[in-house]
Amino acid sequence: VPNQHESLRVWLRLLACSNLVEGRVRSRLREEFDITLPRFDVLAQLDAAARDDVHGLTMSELSRRLMVTNGNLTGLIERLAASERSYRELHAQAADATLVGDLEGNLADANEAAAALLGYTVDELRTMHASALFDPAHLAAVPPYQAELRERGELRSERPFRRQDGTLIDVEYSCRVLDDGRVHTTLRDVTERKRNEEQLRTNLGRM
């Protein structure tokens, strides 16, 4: 009996520690990434399946991996799907030029505003690497701030971009790492603003 009591005390302490760790994980996921633990678990399993070259998971297989019932999983999947549909609608209708890619710079999506700004079709942009959009001379002098983006999860800067026809435009861009690992980037043409600023500096220099 004493051994059973000691085992029970150890088990209760482990349970308390487990609950404490889970609570901290839930809190940090919510505060730092705006995602719930169940949603993170689903996305993690889908990512793991993709890495294992598993093309799609059935609900039963996903339930088995997550050790939950199909009924509990269905509601979460429906909320994820609704969230993705809302994101895609906002992405397509956004007034600002928008690109979506990964942390390595590979583009996966773009909206019509980005296509109009850069002179490519949406389908062409989806096959490109972000570096192909930069002014080569400036890219050689100032490499992309990928390490900073990985560390901070967001980045705002300016850089000369090269359109498909070869013309250069000054672009202000803002990058943010989404909770599923995608990088969402908005682009704004600031060529006219930069030109006006330069003209103002020239005029002030003559005074």
Coordinates of N, CA, C and O in Angstrom, one line a residue, residues 51-176:
R51 N 5.0 16.1 -45.5 CA 6.4 15.8 -45.5 C 6.6 14.3 -45.7 O 7.7 13.9 -46.2
D52 N 5.7 13.4 -45.3 CA 5.8 12.0 -45.5 C 5.3 11.6 -46.9 O 5.1 10.4 -47.2
D53 N 5.0 12.6 -47.8 CA 4.4 12.3 -49.1 C 3.1 11.6 -49.1 O 2.7 10.8 -49.9
V54 N 2.3 11.9 -48.0 CA 1.0 11.3 -47.9 C 0.0 12.4 -48.5 O -0.1 13.5 -48.0
H55 N -0.6 12.0 -49.6 CA -1.4 13.0 -50.4 C -2.8 13.0 -49.9 O -3.7 12.3 -50.4
G56 N -3.1 13.7 -48.8 CA -4.4 13.8 -48.3 C -4.6 12.8 -47.2 O -4.1 11.6 -47.2
L57 N -5.3 13.2 -46.1 CA -5.7 12.3 -45.0 C -7.2 12.2 -44.9 O -7.9 13.2 -45.1
T58 N -7.7 11.0 -44.7 CA -9.1 10.8 -44.4 C -9.4 11.3 -43.0 O -8.5 11.4 -42.2
M59 N -10.6 11.6 -42.8 CA -11.0 12.0 -41.4 C -10.7 10.9 -40.4 O -10.2 11.3 -39.3
S60 N -10.9 9.7 -40.8 CA -10.6 8.6 -39.8 C -9.1 8.5 -39.5 O -8.7 8.4 -38.3
E61 N -8.2 8.7 -40.5 CA -6.8 8.7 -40.3 C -6.4 9.9 -39.5 O -5.5 9.8 -38.5
L62 N -6.9 11.0 -39.8 CA -6.6 12.2 -39.0 C -7.1 12.1 -37.5 O -6.3 12.5 -36.6
S63 N -8.2 11.5 -37.4 CA -8.7 11.3 -36.0 C -7.8 10.4 -35.2 O -7.6 10.5 -34.1
R64 N -7.3 9.3 -35.9 CA -6.4 8.4 -35.3 C -5.1 9.0 -34.9 O -4.6 8.8 -33.8
R65 N -4.6 9.9 -35.7 CA -3.4 10.5 -35.4 C -3.5 11.5 -34.2 O -2.6 11.7 -33.4
L66 N -4.7 12.1 -34.2 CA -4.9 13.1 -33.1 C -5.5 12.5 -31.9 O -5.7 13.1 -30.8
M67 N -5.9 11.2 -32.0 CA -6.6 10.5 -30.9 C -7.8 11.2 -30.4 O -8.0 11.4 -29.2
V68 N -8.7 11.6 -31.4 CA -10.0 12.2 -31.0 C -11.0 11.5 -31.9 O -10.7 10.8 -32.9
T69 N -12.3 11.7 -31.6 CA -13.4 11.1 -32.4 C -13.6 11.9 -33.6 O -13.3 13.1 -33.7
N70 N -14.2 11.3 -34.6 CA -14.5 12.0 -35.9 C -15.5 13.2 -35.6 O -15.4 14.2 -36.3
G71 N -16.4 13.0 -34.7 CA -17.4 14.1 -34.4 C -16.7 15.3 -33.9 O -17.0 16.4 -34.3
N72 N -15.7 15.1 -33.0 CA -15.0 16.3 -32.4 C -14.1 17.0 -33.5 O -13.9 18.2 -33.5
L73 N -13.6 16.1 -34.4 CA -12.7 16.7 -35.4 C -13.5 17.4 -36.5 O -13.0 18.4 -37.0
T74 N -14.7 17.0 -36.8 CA -15.5 17.6 -37.9 C -15.7 19.1 -37.7 O -15.5 19.9 -38.6
G75 N -16.1 19.5 -36.5 CA -16.4 20.9 -36.2 C -15.1 21.7 -36.4 O -15.2 22.8 -37.0
L76 N -14.0 21.2 -36.0 CA -12.7 22.0 -36.1 C -12.3 22.1 -37.6 O -11.9 23.2 -38.0
I77 N -12.5 21.0 -38.3 CA -12.1 21.1 -39.7 C -13.0 22.1 -40.5 O -12.6 22.8 -41.3
E78 N -14.3 22.1 -40.1 CA -15.2 23.0 -40.8 C -14.8 24.5 -40.5 O -14.9 25.3 -41.3
R79 N -14.4 24.7 -39.2 CA -14.0 26.1 -38.9 C -12.7 26.5 -39.6 O -12.6 27.6 -40.1
L80 N -11.8 25.5 -39.8 CA -10.6 25.8 -40.5 C -10.9 26.1 -42.0 O -10.3 27.0 -42.6
A81 N -11.8 25.3 -42.6 CA -12.1 25.5 -44.0 C -12.8 26.9 -44.2 O -12.5 27.6 -45.1
A82 N -13.7 27.3 -43.2 CA -14.3 28.6 -43.3 C -13.3 29.7 -43.2 O -13.4 30.7 -43.9
S83 N -12.4 29.5 -42.3 CA -11.3 30.5 -42.1 C -10.5 30.7 -43.4 O -10.1 31.8 -43.8
E84 N -10.1 29.5 -44.0 CA -9.3 29.6 -45.2 C -10.1 30.2 -46.4 O -9.6 31.0 -47.2
R85 N -11.4 30.0 -46.5 CA -12.2 30.6 -47.5 C -12.3 32.1 -47.3 O -12.1 32.9 -48.3
S86 N -12.4 32.5 -46.1 CA -12.5 34.0 -45.8 C -11.1 34.6 -46.2 O -11.1 35.7 -46.7
Y87 N -10.0 33.9 -45.8 CA -8.7 34.4 -46.1 C -8.5 34.6 -47.6 O -8.1 35.6 -48.1
R88 N -8.9 33.6 -48.4 CA -8.8 33.6 -49.9 C -9.6 34.7 -50.5 O -9.2 35.4 -51.4
E89 N -10.8 34.9 -50.0 CA -11.7 36.0 -50.5 C -11.1 37.4 -50.2 O -11.0 38.2 -51.1
L90 N -10.6 37.6 -49.0 CA -9.9 38.8 -48.7 C -8.7 39.0 -49.5 O -8.4 40.2 -50.0
H91 N -7.9 38.0 -49.7 CA -6.7 38.0 -50.5 C -7.0 38.4 -51.9 O -6.3 39.3 -52.5
A92 N -8.0 37.8 -52.5 CA -8.3 38.1 -53.9 C -8.8 39.5 -54.1 O -8.5 40.1 -55.1
Q93 N -9.6 40.0 -53.1 CA -10.2 41.3 -53.3 C -9.4 42.5 -52.7 O -9.8 43.6 -52.8
A94 N -8.2 42.2 -52.1 CA -7.4 43.2 -51.5 C -7.0 44.3 -52.5 O -6.6 44.0 -53.6
A95 N -7.1 45.5 -52.1 CA -6.7 46.6 -52.9 C -5.2 46.7 -53.1 O -4.7 47.0 -54.2
D96 N -4.5 46.3 -52.0 CA -3.0 46.3 -52.1 C -2.5 45.0 -52.8 O -3.2 44.0 -52.7
A97 N -1.4 45.2 -53.5 CA -0.8 44.0 -54.2 C -0.4 43.0 -53.1 O 0.3 43.4 -52.1
T98 N -0.7 41.8 -53.2 CA -0.4 40.8 -52.2 C 0.2 39.6 -52.8 O -0.2 39.0 -53.8
L99 N 1.3 39.1 -52.1 CA 2.0 37.8 -52.5 C 1.9 36.9 -51.3 O 2.0 37.4 -50.1
V100 N 1.9 35.6 -51.5 CA 1.9 34.6 -50.5 C 3.0 33.6 -50.8 O 3.0 33.1 -52.0
G101 N 3.9 33.3 -49.9 CA 4.9 32.3 -50.2 C 5.4 31.7 -48.9 O 4.7 31.6 -47.9
D102 N 6.7 31.2 -49.0 CA 7.2 30.6 -47.8 C 8.4 31.3 -47.3 O 8.8 32.3 -47.9
L103 N 9.1 30.9 -46.2 CA 10.2 31.6 -45.7 C 11.5 31.5 -46.6 O 12.4 32.2 -46.3
E104 N 11.4 30.6 -47.5 CA 12.6 30.5 -48.5 C 12.4 31.4 -49.7 O 13.3 31.5 -50.5
G105 N 11.3 32.1 -49.8 CA 11.1 33.0 -50.9 C 10.3 32.5 -52.1 O 10.1 33.2 -53.1
N106 N 9.9 31.2 -52.0 CA 9.1 30.6 -53.0 C 7.7 31.1 -53.0 O 7.0 31.0 -52.0
L107 N 7.2 31.6 -54.1 CA 5.8 32.2 -54.1 C 4.8 31.1 -54.4 O 5.1 30.2 -55.2
A108 N 3.7 31.2 -53.8 CA 2.6 30.2 -54.0 C 1.3 30.8 -54.5 O 0.5 30.1 -55.1
D109 N 1.2 32.1 -54.2 CA -0.1 32.8 -54.6 C 0.1 34.3 -54.8 O 1.1 34.8 -54.3
A110 N -0.8 34.9 -55.5 CA -0.7 36.3 -55.7 C -2.1 36.8 -56.1 O -2.9 36.0 -56.6
N111 N -2.4 38.1 -55.9 CA -3.7 38.6 -56.3 C -3.6 39.4 -57.6 O -2.5 39.6 -58.1
E112 N -4.7 39.8 -58.1 CA -4.7 40.6 -59.4 C -3.9 41.9 -59.2 O -3.3 42.4 -60.2
A113 N -4.0 42.5 -58.1 CA -3.3 43.8 -57.8 C -1.8 43.6 -58.0 O -1.1 44.5 -58.5
A114 N -1.3 42.5 -57.5 CA 0.1 42.2 -57.6 C 0.5 41.9 -59.0 O 1.6 42.4 -59.5
A115 N -0.4 41.2 -59.7 CA -0.1 41.0 -61.2 C 0.0 42.3 -61.9 O 0.9 42.5 -62.8
A116 N -1.0 43.2 -61.7 CA -1.0 44.5 -62.4 C 0.2 45.3 -62.0 O 0.8 46.0 -62.9
L117 N 0.7 45.3 -60.8 CA 1.8 46.1 -60.3 C 3.1 45.6 -61.0 O 3.9 46.4 -61.4
L118 N 3.3 44.3 -61.0 CA 4.5 43.7 -61.4 C 4.6 43.3 -62.9 O 5.6 42.9 -63.4
G119 N 3.4 43.3 -63.6 CA 3.4 43.0 -65.0 C 3.4 41.5 -65.4 O 3.5 41.2 -66.5
Y120 N 3.2 40.7 -64.4 CA 3.1 39.2 -64.6 C 1.7 38.8 -64.4 O 0.9 39.5 -63.9
T121 N 1.3 37.6 -64.9 CA 0.0 37.0 -64.6 C 0.1 36.4 -63.2 O 1.2 36.1 -62.7
V122 N -1.1 36.2 -62.6 CA -1.1 35.5 -61.3 C -0.5 34.2 -61.4 O 0.3 33.8 -60.5
D123 N -0.8 33.4 -62.5 CA -0.2 32.1 -62.6 C 1.3 32.1 -62.7 O 2.0 31.2 -62.2
E124 N 1.8 33.1 -63.4 CA 3.3 33.2 -63.5 C 3.9 33.5 -62.2 O 4.9 32.9 -61.8
L125 N 3.3 34.4 -61.4 CA 3.8 34.8 -60.1 C 3.9 33.5 -59.2 O 4.8 33.4 -58.3
R126 N 2.9 32.7 -59.3 CA 2.8 31.5 -58.4 C 3.9 30.5 -58.6 O 4.1 29.6 -57.8
T127 N 4.7 30.6 -59.7 CA 5.8 29.7 -60.0 C 7.1 30.4 -59.8 O 8.2 29.7 -60.0
M128 N 7.2 31.6 -59.3 CA 8.4 32.3 -59.2 C 9.0 32.4 -57.8 O 8.3 32.0 -56.8
H129 N 10.3 32.7 -57.7 CA 10.9 33.0 -56.5 C 10.9 34.5 -56.3 O 11.1 35.3 -57.3
A130 N 10.8 35.0 -55.1 CA 10.7 36.4 -54.8 C 11.9 37.2 -55.3 O 11.7 38.3 -55.8
S131 N 13.0 36.6 -55.3 CA 14.3 37.3 -55.7 C 14.2 37.6 -57.2 O 14.9 38.6 -57.6
A132 N 13.4 36.9 -58.0 CA 13.3 37.2 -59.4 C 12.6 38.5 -59.6 O 12.6 39.1 -60.7
L133 N 11.9 39.1 -58.6 CA 11.2 40.3 -58.7 C 12.0 41.5 -58.3 O 11.6 42.7 -58.5
F134 N 13.2 41.3 -57.7 CA 14.0 42.4 -57.2 C 15.0 42.9 -58.3 O 15.3 42.2 -59.2
D135 N 15.4 44.2 -58.1 CA 16.4 44.7 -59.0 C 17.7 44.0 -58.7 O 18.2 44.0 -57.5
P136 N 18.3 43.3 -59.7 CA 19.5 42.5 -59.4 C 20.6 43.2 -58.8 O 21.3 42.7 -57.9
A137 N 20.9 44.5 -59.2 CA 22.0 45.2 -58.6 C 21.8 45.5 -57.1 O 22.7 45.3 -56.3
H138 N 20.5 45.9 -56.8 CA 20.2 46.1 -55.4 C 20.2 44.8 -54.6 O 20.6 44.8 -53.4
L139 N 19.8 43.7 -55.2 CA 19.7 42.5 -54.5 C 21.1 42.0 -54.1 O 21.4 41.5 -53.1
A140 N 22.1 42.2 -55.0 CA 23.5 41.9 -54.8 C 24.1 42.7 -53.6 O 24.8 42.1 -52.8
A141 N 23.7 43.9 -53.5 CA 24.2 44.8 -52.5 C 23.5 44.6 -51.1 O 24.0 44.7 -50.1
V142 N 22.1 44.3 -51.2 CA 21.3 44.2 -50.0 C 20.5 42.9 -50.1 O 19.4 42.9 -50.7
P143 N 21.0 41.8 -49.6 CA 20.3 40.5 -49.7 C 19.0 40.6 -48.9 O 18.8 41.5 -48.0
P144 N 18.0 39.8 -49.2 CA 16.7 39.8 -48.4 C 16.9 39.6 -46.9 O 17.9 38.9 -46.5
Y145 N 16.1 40.2 -46.1 CA 16.2 40.1 -44.7 C 15.5 38.8 -44.1 O 14.6 38.9 -43.3
Q146 N 15.8 37.7 -44.6 CA 15.1 36.4 -44.3 C 15.4 36.1 -42.8 O 14.4 35.6 -42.1
A147 N 16.6 36.3 -42.3 CA 16.9 35.9 -40.9 C 16.0 36.8 -40.0 O 15.5 36.3 -39.0
E148 N 15.9 38.1 -40.3 CA 15.1 39.0 -39.4 C 13.6 38.6 -39.5 O 12.9 38.6 -38.5
L149 N 13.1 38.2 -40.7 CA 11.8 37.8 -40.8 C 11.5 36.5 -40.0 O 10.5 36.4 -39.3
R150 N 12.4 35.5 -40.0 CA 12.3 34.3 -39.2 C 12.2 34.6 -37.8 O 11.4 34.0 -37.0
E151 N 13.1 35.5 -37.3 CA 13.2 35.8 -35.9 C 12.0 36.6 -35.4 O 11.5 36.3 -34.3
R152 N 11.6 37.6 -36.1 CA 10.6 38.6 -35.6 C 9.2 38.2 -36.1 O 8.2 38.6 -35.5
G153 N 9.1 37.4 -37.2 CA 7.8 37.1 -37.7 C 7.1 38.1 -38.5 O 6.0 37.9 -39.1
E154 N 7.7 39.3 -38.7 CA 7.2 40.4 -39.5 C 8.4 41.3 -39.9 O 9.4 41.3 -39.3
L155 N 8.1 42.0 -41.0 CA 9.2 42.8 -41.6 C 8.6 43.9 -42.4 O 7.6 43.6 -43.2
R156 N 9.1 45.1 -42.4 CA 8.6 46.2 -43.2 C 9.9 46.9 -43.8 O 10.8 47.2 -43.0
S157 N 9.9 47.1 -45.1 CA 11.1 47.7 -45.7 C 10.7 48.3 -47.1 O 9.6 48.2 -47.5
E158 N 11.7 48.8 -47.8 CA 11.5 49.3 -49.1 C 12.7 48.7 -50.0 O 13.8 48.4 -49.5
R159 N 12.3 48.5 -51.3 CA 13.3 47.9 -52.2 C 12.9 48.1 -53.6 O 11.7 48.1 -53.9
P160 N 13.9 48.3 -54.5 CA 13.5 48.4 -55.9 C 13.1 47.1 -56.5 O 13.8 46.1 -56.3
F161 N 12.0 47.0 -57.2 CA 11.5 45.8 -57.8 C 11.6 46.0 -59.3 O 11.5 47.2 -59.8
R162 N 11.8 44.9 -60.1 CA 11.9 45.0 -61.5 C 10.6 44.3 -62.1 O 10.3 43.1 -61.8
R163 N 9.9 45.1 -62.9 CA 8.7 44.6 -63.5 C 9.1 43.6 -64.7 O 10.2 43.6 -65.1
Q164 N 8.1 42.9 -65.2 CA 8.4 42.0 -66.3 C 9.0 42.7 -67.5 O 9.9 42.1 -68.2
D165 N 8.6 43.9 -67.7 CA 9.1 44.6 -68.9 C 10.5 45.3 -68.6 O 11.1 46.0 -69.5
G166 N 11.0 45.0 -67.4 CA 12.4 45.5 -67.1 C 12.4 46.8 -66.4 O 13.5 47.3 -65.9
T167 N 11.3 47.6 -66.3 CA 11.3 48.9 -65.6 C 11.4 48.6 -64.1 O 10.9 47.6 -63.6
L168 N 12.0 49.6 -63.5 CA 12.2 49.5 -62.0 C 11.2 50.4 -61.3 O 10.9 51.5 -61.8
I169 N 10.7 49.9 -60.2 CA 9.7 50.7 -59.4 C 10.2 50.5 -57.9 O 10.7 49.5 -57.5
D170 N 10.0 51.6 -57.2 CA 10.3 51.5 -55.7 C 9.1 51.0 -55.0 O 7.9 51.5 -55.2
V171 N 9.3 50.0 -54.2 CA 8.2 49.3 -53.6 C 8.4 49.2 -52.1 O 9.5 48.9 -51.6
E172 N 7.3 49.6 -51.3 CA 7.3 49.4 -49.9 C 6.6 48.1 -49.6 O 5.5 47.9 -50.1
Y173 N 7.2 47.2 -48.9 CA 6.6 45.9 -48.6 C 6.5 45.6 -47.2 O 7.4 46.1 -46.4
S174 N 5.5 44.9 -46.8 CA 5.3 44.5 -45.4 C 5.1 43.0 -45.4 O 4.1 42.5 -46.1
C175 N 5.9 42.2 -44.7 CA 5.8 40.8 -44.6 C 5.3 40.3 -43.2 O 5.7 40.9 -42.2
R176 N 4.5 39.3 -43.2 CA 4.1 38.8 -41.9 C 4.0 37.2 -42.0 O 3.4 36.7 -43.0

